Coordinates of C-alpha atoms and ligand atoms in Angstrom, one line a residue:
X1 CA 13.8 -13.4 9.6
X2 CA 11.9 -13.3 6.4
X3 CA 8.2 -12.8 7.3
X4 CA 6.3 -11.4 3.9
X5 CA 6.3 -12.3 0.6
X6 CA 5.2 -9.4 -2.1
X7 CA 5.2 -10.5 -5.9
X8 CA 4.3 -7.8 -8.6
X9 CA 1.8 -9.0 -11.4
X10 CA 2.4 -6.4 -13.6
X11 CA -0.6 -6.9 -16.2
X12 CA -2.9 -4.2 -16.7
X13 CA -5.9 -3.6 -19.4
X14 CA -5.3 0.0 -19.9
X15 CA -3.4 2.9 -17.9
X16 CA -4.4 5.0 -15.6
X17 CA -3.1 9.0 -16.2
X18 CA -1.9 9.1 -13.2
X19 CA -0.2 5.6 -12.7
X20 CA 3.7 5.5 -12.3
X21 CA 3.4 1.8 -11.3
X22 CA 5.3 -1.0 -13.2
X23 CA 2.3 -2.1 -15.3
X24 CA 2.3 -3.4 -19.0
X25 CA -0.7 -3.4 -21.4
X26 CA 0.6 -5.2 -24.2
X27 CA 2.9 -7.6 -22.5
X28 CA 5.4 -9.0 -24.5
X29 CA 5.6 -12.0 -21.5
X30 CA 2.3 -13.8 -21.4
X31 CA 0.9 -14.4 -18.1
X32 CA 1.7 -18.0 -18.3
X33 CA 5.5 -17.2 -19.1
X34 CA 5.8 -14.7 -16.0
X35 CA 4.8 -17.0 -13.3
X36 CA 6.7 -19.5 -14.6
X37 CA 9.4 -16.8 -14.2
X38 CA 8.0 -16.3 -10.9
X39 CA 8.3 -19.2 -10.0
X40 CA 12.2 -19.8 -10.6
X41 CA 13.1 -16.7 -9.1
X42 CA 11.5 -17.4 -5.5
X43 CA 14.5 -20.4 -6.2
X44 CA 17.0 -17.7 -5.7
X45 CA 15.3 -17.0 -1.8
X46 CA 16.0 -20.6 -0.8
X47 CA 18.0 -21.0 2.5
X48 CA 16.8 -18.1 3.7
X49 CA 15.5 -17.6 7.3
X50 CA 11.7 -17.4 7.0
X51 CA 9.4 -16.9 9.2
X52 CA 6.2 -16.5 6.8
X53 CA 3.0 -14.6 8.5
X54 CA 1.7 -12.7 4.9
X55 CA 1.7 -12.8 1.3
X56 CA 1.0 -10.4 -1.0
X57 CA 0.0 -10.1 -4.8
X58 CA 0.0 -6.9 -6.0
X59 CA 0.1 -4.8 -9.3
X60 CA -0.6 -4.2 -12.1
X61 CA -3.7 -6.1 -11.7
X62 CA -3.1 -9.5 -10.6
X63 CA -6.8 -10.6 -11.1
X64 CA -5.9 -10.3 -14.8
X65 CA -4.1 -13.6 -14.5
X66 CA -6.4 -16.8 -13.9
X67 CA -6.7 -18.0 -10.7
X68 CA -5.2 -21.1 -11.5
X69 CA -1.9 -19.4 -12.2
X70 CA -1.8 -17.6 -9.2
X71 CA -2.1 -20.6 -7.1
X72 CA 1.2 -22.4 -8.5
X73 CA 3.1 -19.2 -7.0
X74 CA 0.8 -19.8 -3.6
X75 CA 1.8 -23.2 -4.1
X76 CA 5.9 -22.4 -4.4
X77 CA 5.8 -20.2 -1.6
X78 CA 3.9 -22.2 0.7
X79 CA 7.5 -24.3 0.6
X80 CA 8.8 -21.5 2.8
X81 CA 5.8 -21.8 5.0
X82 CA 2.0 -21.2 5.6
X83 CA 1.1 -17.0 5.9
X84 CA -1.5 -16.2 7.6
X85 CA -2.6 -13.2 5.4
X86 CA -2.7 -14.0 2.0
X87 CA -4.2 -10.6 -0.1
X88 CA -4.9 -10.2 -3.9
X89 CA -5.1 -7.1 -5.0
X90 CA -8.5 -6.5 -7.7
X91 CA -9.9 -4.1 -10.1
X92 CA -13.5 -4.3 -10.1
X93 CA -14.1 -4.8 -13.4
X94 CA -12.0 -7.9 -13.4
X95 CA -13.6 -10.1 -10.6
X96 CA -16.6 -12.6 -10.9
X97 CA -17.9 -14.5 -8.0
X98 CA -16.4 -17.4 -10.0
X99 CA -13.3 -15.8 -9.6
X100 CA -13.8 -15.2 -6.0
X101 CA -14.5 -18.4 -5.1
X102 CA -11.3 -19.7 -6.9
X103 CA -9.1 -17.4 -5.4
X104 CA -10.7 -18.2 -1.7
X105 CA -10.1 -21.8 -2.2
X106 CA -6.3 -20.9 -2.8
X107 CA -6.4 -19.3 0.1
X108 CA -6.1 -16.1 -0.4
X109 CA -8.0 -14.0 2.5
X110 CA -8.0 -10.6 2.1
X111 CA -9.8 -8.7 -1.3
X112 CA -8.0 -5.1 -1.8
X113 CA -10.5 -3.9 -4.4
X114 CA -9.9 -0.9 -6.5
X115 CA -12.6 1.3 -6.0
X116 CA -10.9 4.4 -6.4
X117 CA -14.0 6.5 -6.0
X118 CA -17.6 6.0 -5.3
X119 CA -18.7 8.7 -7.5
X120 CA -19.1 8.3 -11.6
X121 CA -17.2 12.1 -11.8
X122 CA -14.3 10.5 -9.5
X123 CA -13.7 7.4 -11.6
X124 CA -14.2 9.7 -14.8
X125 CA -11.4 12.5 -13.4
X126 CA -9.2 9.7 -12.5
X127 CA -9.5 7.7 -16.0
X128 CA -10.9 4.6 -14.5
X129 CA -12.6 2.7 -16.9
X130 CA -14.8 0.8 -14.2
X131 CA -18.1 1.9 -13.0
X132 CA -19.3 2.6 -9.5
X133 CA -22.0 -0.3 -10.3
X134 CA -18.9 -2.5 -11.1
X135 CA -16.9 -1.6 -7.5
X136 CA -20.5 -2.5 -5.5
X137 CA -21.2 -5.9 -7.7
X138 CA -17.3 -7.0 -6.8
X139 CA -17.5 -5.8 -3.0
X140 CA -20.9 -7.5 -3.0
X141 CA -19.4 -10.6 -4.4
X142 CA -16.4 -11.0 -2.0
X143 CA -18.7 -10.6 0.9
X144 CA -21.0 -13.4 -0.6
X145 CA -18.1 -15.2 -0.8
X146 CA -16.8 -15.2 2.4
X147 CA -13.5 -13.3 2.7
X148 CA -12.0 -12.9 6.0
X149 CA -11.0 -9.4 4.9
X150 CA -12.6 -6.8 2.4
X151 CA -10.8 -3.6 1.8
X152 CA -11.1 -0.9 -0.7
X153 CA -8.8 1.6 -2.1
X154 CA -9.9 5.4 -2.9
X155 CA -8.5 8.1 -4.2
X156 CA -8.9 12.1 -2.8
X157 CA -8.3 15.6 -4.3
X158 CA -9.0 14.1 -7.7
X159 CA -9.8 17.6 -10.4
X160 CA -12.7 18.8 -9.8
X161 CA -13.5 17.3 -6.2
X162 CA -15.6 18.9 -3.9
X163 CA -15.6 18.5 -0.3
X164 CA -19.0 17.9 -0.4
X165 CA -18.0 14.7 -2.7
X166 CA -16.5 12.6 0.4
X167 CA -20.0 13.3 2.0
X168 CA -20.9 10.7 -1.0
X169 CA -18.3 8.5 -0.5
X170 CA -18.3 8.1 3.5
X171 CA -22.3 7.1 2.5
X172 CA -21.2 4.4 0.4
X173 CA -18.5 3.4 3.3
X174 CA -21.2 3.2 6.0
X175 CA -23.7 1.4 2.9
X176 CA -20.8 -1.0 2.7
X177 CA -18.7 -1.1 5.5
X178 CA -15.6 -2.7 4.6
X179 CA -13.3 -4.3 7.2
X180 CA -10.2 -1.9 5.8
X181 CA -9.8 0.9 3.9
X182 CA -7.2 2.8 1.8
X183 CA -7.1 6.4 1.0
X184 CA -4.6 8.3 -0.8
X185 CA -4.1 11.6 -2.1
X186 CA -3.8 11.6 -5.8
X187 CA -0.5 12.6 -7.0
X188 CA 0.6 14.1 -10.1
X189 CA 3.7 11.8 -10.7
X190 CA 6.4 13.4 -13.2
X191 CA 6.3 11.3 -16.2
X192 CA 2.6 10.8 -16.0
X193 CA -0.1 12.3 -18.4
X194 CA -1.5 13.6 -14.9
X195 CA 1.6 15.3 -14.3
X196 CA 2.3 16.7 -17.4
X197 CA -1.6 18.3 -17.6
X198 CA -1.4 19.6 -14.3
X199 CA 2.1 21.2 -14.8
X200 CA 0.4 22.8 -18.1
X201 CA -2.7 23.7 -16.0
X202 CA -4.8 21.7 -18.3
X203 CA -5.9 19.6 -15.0
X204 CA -6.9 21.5 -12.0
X205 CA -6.2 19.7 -8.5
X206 CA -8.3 21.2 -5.4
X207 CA -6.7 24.0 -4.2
X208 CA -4.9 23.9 -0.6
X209 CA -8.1 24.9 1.3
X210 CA -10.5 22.8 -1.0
X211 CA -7.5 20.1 -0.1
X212 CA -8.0 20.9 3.9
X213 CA -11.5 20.6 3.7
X214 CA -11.6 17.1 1.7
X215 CA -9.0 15.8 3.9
X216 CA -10.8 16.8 7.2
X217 CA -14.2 15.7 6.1
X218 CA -12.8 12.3 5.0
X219 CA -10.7 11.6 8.2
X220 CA -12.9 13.0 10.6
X221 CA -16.2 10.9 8.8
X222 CA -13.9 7.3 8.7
X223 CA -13.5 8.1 12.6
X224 CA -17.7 8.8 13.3
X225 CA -17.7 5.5 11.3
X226 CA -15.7 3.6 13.8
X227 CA -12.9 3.5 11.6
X228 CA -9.4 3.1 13.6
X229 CA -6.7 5.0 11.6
X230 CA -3.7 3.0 11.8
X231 CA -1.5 4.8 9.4
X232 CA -1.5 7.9 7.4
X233 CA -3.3 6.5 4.7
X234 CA -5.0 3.2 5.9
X235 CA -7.9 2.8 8.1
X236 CA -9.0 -0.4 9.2
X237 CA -11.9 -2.3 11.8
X238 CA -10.4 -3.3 14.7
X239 CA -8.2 -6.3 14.3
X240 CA -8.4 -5.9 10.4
X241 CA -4.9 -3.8 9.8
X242 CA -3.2 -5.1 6.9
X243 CA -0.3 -7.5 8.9
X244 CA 2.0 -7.2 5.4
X245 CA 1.9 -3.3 4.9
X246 CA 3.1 -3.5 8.6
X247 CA 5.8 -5.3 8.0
X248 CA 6.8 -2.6 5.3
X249 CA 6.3 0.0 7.7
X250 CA 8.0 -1.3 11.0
X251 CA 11.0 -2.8 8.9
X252 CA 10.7 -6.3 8.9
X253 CA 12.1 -8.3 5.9
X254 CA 10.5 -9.1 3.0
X255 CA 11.2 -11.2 -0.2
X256 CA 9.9 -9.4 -3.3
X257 CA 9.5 -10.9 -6.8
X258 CA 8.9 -9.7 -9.9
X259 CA 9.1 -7.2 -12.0
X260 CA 10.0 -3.8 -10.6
X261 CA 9.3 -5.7 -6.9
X262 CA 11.6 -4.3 -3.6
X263 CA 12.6 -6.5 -0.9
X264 CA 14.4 -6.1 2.1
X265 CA 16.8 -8.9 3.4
X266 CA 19.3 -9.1 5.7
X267 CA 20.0 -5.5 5.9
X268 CA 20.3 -5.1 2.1
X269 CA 17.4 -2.9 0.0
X270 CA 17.3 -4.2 -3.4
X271 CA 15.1 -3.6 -6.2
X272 CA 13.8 -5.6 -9.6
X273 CA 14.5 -4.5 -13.3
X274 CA 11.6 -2.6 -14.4
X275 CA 11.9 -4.3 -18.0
X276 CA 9.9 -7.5 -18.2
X277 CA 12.8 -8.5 -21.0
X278 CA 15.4 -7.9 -18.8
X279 CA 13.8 -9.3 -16.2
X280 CA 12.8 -12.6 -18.1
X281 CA 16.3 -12.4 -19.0
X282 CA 18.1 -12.2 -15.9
X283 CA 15.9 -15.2 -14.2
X284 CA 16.4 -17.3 -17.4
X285 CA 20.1 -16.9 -17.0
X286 CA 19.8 -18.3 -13.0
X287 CA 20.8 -14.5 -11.8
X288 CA 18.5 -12.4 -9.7
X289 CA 17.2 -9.3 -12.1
X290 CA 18.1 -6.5 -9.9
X291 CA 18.1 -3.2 -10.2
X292 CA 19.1 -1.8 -7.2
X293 CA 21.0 -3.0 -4.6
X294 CA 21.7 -0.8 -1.2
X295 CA 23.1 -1.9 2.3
X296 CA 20.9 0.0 5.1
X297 CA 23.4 1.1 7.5
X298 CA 22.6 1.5 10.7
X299 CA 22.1 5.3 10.5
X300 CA 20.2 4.5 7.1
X301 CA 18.1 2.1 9.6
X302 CA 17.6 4.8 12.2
X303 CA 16.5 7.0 10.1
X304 CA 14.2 4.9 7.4
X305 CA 12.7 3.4 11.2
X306 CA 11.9 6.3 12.0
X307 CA 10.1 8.1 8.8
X308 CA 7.9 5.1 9.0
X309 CA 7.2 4.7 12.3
X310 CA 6.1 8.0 12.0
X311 CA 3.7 7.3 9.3
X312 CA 2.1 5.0 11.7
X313 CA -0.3 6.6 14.4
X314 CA 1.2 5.3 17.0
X315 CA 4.6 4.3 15.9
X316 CA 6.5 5.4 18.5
X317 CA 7.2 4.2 22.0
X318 CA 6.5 6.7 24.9
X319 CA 9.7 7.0 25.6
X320 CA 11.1 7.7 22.6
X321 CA 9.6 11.2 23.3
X322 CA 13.1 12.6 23.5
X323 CA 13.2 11.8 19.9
X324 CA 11.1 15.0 19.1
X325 CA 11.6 18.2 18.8
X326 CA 10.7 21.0 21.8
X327 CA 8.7 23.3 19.3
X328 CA 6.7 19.9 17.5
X329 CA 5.2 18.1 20.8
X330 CA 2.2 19.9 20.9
X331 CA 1.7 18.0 17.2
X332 CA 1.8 15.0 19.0
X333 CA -0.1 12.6 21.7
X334 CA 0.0 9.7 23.7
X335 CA -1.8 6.8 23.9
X336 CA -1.4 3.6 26.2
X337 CA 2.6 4.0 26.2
X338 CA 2.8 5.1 22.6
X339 CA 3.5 8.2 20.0
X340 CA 2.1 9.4 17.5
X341 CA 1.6 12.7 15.2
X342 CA -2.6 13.9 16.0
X343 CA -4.8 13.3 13.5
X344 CA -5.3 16.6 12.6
X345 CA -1.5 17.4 12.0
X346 CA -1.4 14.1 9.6
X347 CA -1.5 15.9 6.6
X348 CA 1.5 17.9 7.6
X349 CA 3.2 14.9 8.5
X350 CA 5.7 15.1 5.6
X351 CA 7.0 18.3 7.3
X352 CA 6.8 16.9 10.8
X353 CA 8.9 14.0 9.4
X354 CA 12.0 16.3 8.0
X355 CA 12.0 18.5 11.4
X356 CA 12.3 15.4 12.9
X357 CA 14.8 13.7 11.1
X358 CA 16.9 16.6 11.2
X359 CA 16.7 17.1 14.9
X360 CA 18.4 13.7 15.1
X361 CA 20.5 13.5 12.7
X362 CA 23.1 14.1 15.5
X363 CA 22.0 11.0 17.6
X364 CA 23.8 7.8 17.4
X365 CA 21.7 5.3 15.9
X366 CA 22.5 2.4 17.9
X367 CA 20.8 4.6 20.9
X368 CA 17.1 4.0 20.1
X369 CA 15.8 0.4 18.9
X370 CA 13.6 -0.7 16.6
X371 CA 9.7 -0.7 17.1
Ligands
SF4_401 S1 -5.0 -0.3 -12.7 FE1 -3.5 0.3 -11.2 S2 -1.5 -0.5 -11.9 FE2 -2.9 -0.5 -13.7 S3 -2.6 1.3 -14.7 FE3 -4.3 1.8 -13.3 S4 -3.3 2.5 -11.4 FE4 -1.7 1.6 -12.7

């Protein structure tokens, strides 16, 4: 059963060093001419079994594109059924309250807004173009205008950051206090301009004990905040997890549309074009614009399940205990009948993961369910 919806707005205003999203600053499809793209291609998922809880616009920057437009794809998939969760992902410099209010009349729900840091030499190392005065005036604005959820979206171990840095930012969080929170650990893609000057050593990222330290300030600040970590990079108020990154994450289907968009439906993976013209081409001529297409076998299932479900802090069942192993339980606990790496272990949870998956990789998958 079919129970998100992601679409990819892939418009952006300029790009970030150290983005290797699909995003397009001099579009050769105008905004008008993609959701109108969009909005034959969510044809193709007719039939389908849906069971629709959340919807998700995401980018790019998908408050580049008028409300207005954004509501005709609402509109289209609200055929399928009525989600619950409706989020729009924002830049701050792109939002009014205008804006706002449009997009909460739509429906839409939950604000991700791209704060990325809450310090000017954060948004300057990480090419942002906003301002920290920009990020408060848009957070300040959703709240006035009512959304159910606020979240925000940083970025950690940017050059140059100092552990005393997050000290600034966990101020700002408690100034603020959004209902959900994003952090993730800047990465110096191959292919990026970030990469390529940190590979030169042009760019300096914080060294691993600088890392350690930044990392354990920020998780162990969120938690004297009251913040429940739900996932390795996503803290939320209680009741406020994001219900469509879940579905990602405990393997649920999901329709995605647009441009360099993944979905997941009835056991098959597939993936968008990352060429808007080949993209525009393939819906024109009435055939989905893939990229990709993989069948998830059940040991493909297994194993996927279980790299998320370990991403999650408490992913697994308490009886799924079996599944790791001797030498790694003591990087683990409990908690009301559920698994999960500690919090202090999270950052090695990429390694945790492997050992894991490699200690299985014997099992039958058909032994352990999903969830
Ligand atoms: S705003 Fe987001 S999607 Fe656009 S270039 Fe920057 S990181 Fe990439």
């Amino acid at each position: 059963m079919v129970k998100g919806i992601y679409v990819h707005i892939p418009f952006c205003s300029y790009k970030c060093p150290y983005c290797d999203f699909t995003s397009l600053i001099n579009s050769p499809v105008s905004g008008e001419e993609y959701v109108n793209l969009l909005k034959r291609e969510i044809g193709f998922y007719q039939g389908l079994d849906y069971g629709l809880e959340t919807l998700y616009f995401g980018g790019g920057t998908p408050t580049l594109l008028e409300p207005k437009l954004l509501g005709e794809i609402i509109e289209e998939v609200q055929k399928f059924g009525s989600p619950e969760e409706i989020t729009v992902e924002a830049n701050p410099e792109t939002v009014s309250g205008n804006k706002l209010k449009e997009l909460k009349k739509l429906g839409v729900n939950r604000l991700s807004i791209g704060v990325q840091s809450f310090l000017s030499k954060g948004l300057e190392a990480l090419g942002r173009k906003h301002s920290v005065e920009d990020s408060i005036r848009a957070y300040e604005s959703a709240r006035e205008v009512g959304f159910e959820t606020v979240s925000i979206d940083l970025i950690y171990a940017y050059p140059g950051q100092k552990a005393e840095d997050v000290e600034e930012e966990l101020r700002w969080i408690d100034r603020l206090r959004p209902d959900h929170l994003s952090a993730y650990m800047l990465t110096p893609y191959e292919g990026t301009p970030l990469g390529f000057r940190a590979k030169s050593g042009e760019v300096k990222l914080p060294e691993e004990e600088e890392l350690a330290s930044i990392y354990d300030l920020l998780w162990r600040g969120l938690k004297e905040l009251g913040y429940e970590r739900y996932e390795l990079s996503n803290w939320a108020q209680r009741g406020k997890e994001c219900r469509h990154n879940l579905l990602y994450w405990t393997m649920e289907e999901f329709v995605g549309l647009g441009v360099s968009a993944w979905g997941f439906v009835g056991r098959v993976r597939y993936g968008n074009t990352k060429n808007v013209l080949s993209y525009a081409e393939g819906v024109l001529s009435n055939k989905r614009p893939l990229e990709s297409e993989v069948f998830i076998s059940d040991r493909d299932f297994f194993e996927e399940s279980l790299m998320l479900r370990l991403r999650l802090r408490w992913g697994l069942r308490a009886e799924e205990k079996e599944l790791i192993p001797p030498h790694l339980v003591e990087f683990f606990e409990e908690r009301e009948g559920r698994l999960g790496i500690r919090e202090e272990f999270m950052l090695l949870a990429n390694e945790i993961t492997a050992e894991v998956l490699v200690y299985n990789s014997d099992r039958k998958p058909l032994e352990v369910r999903n969830g």
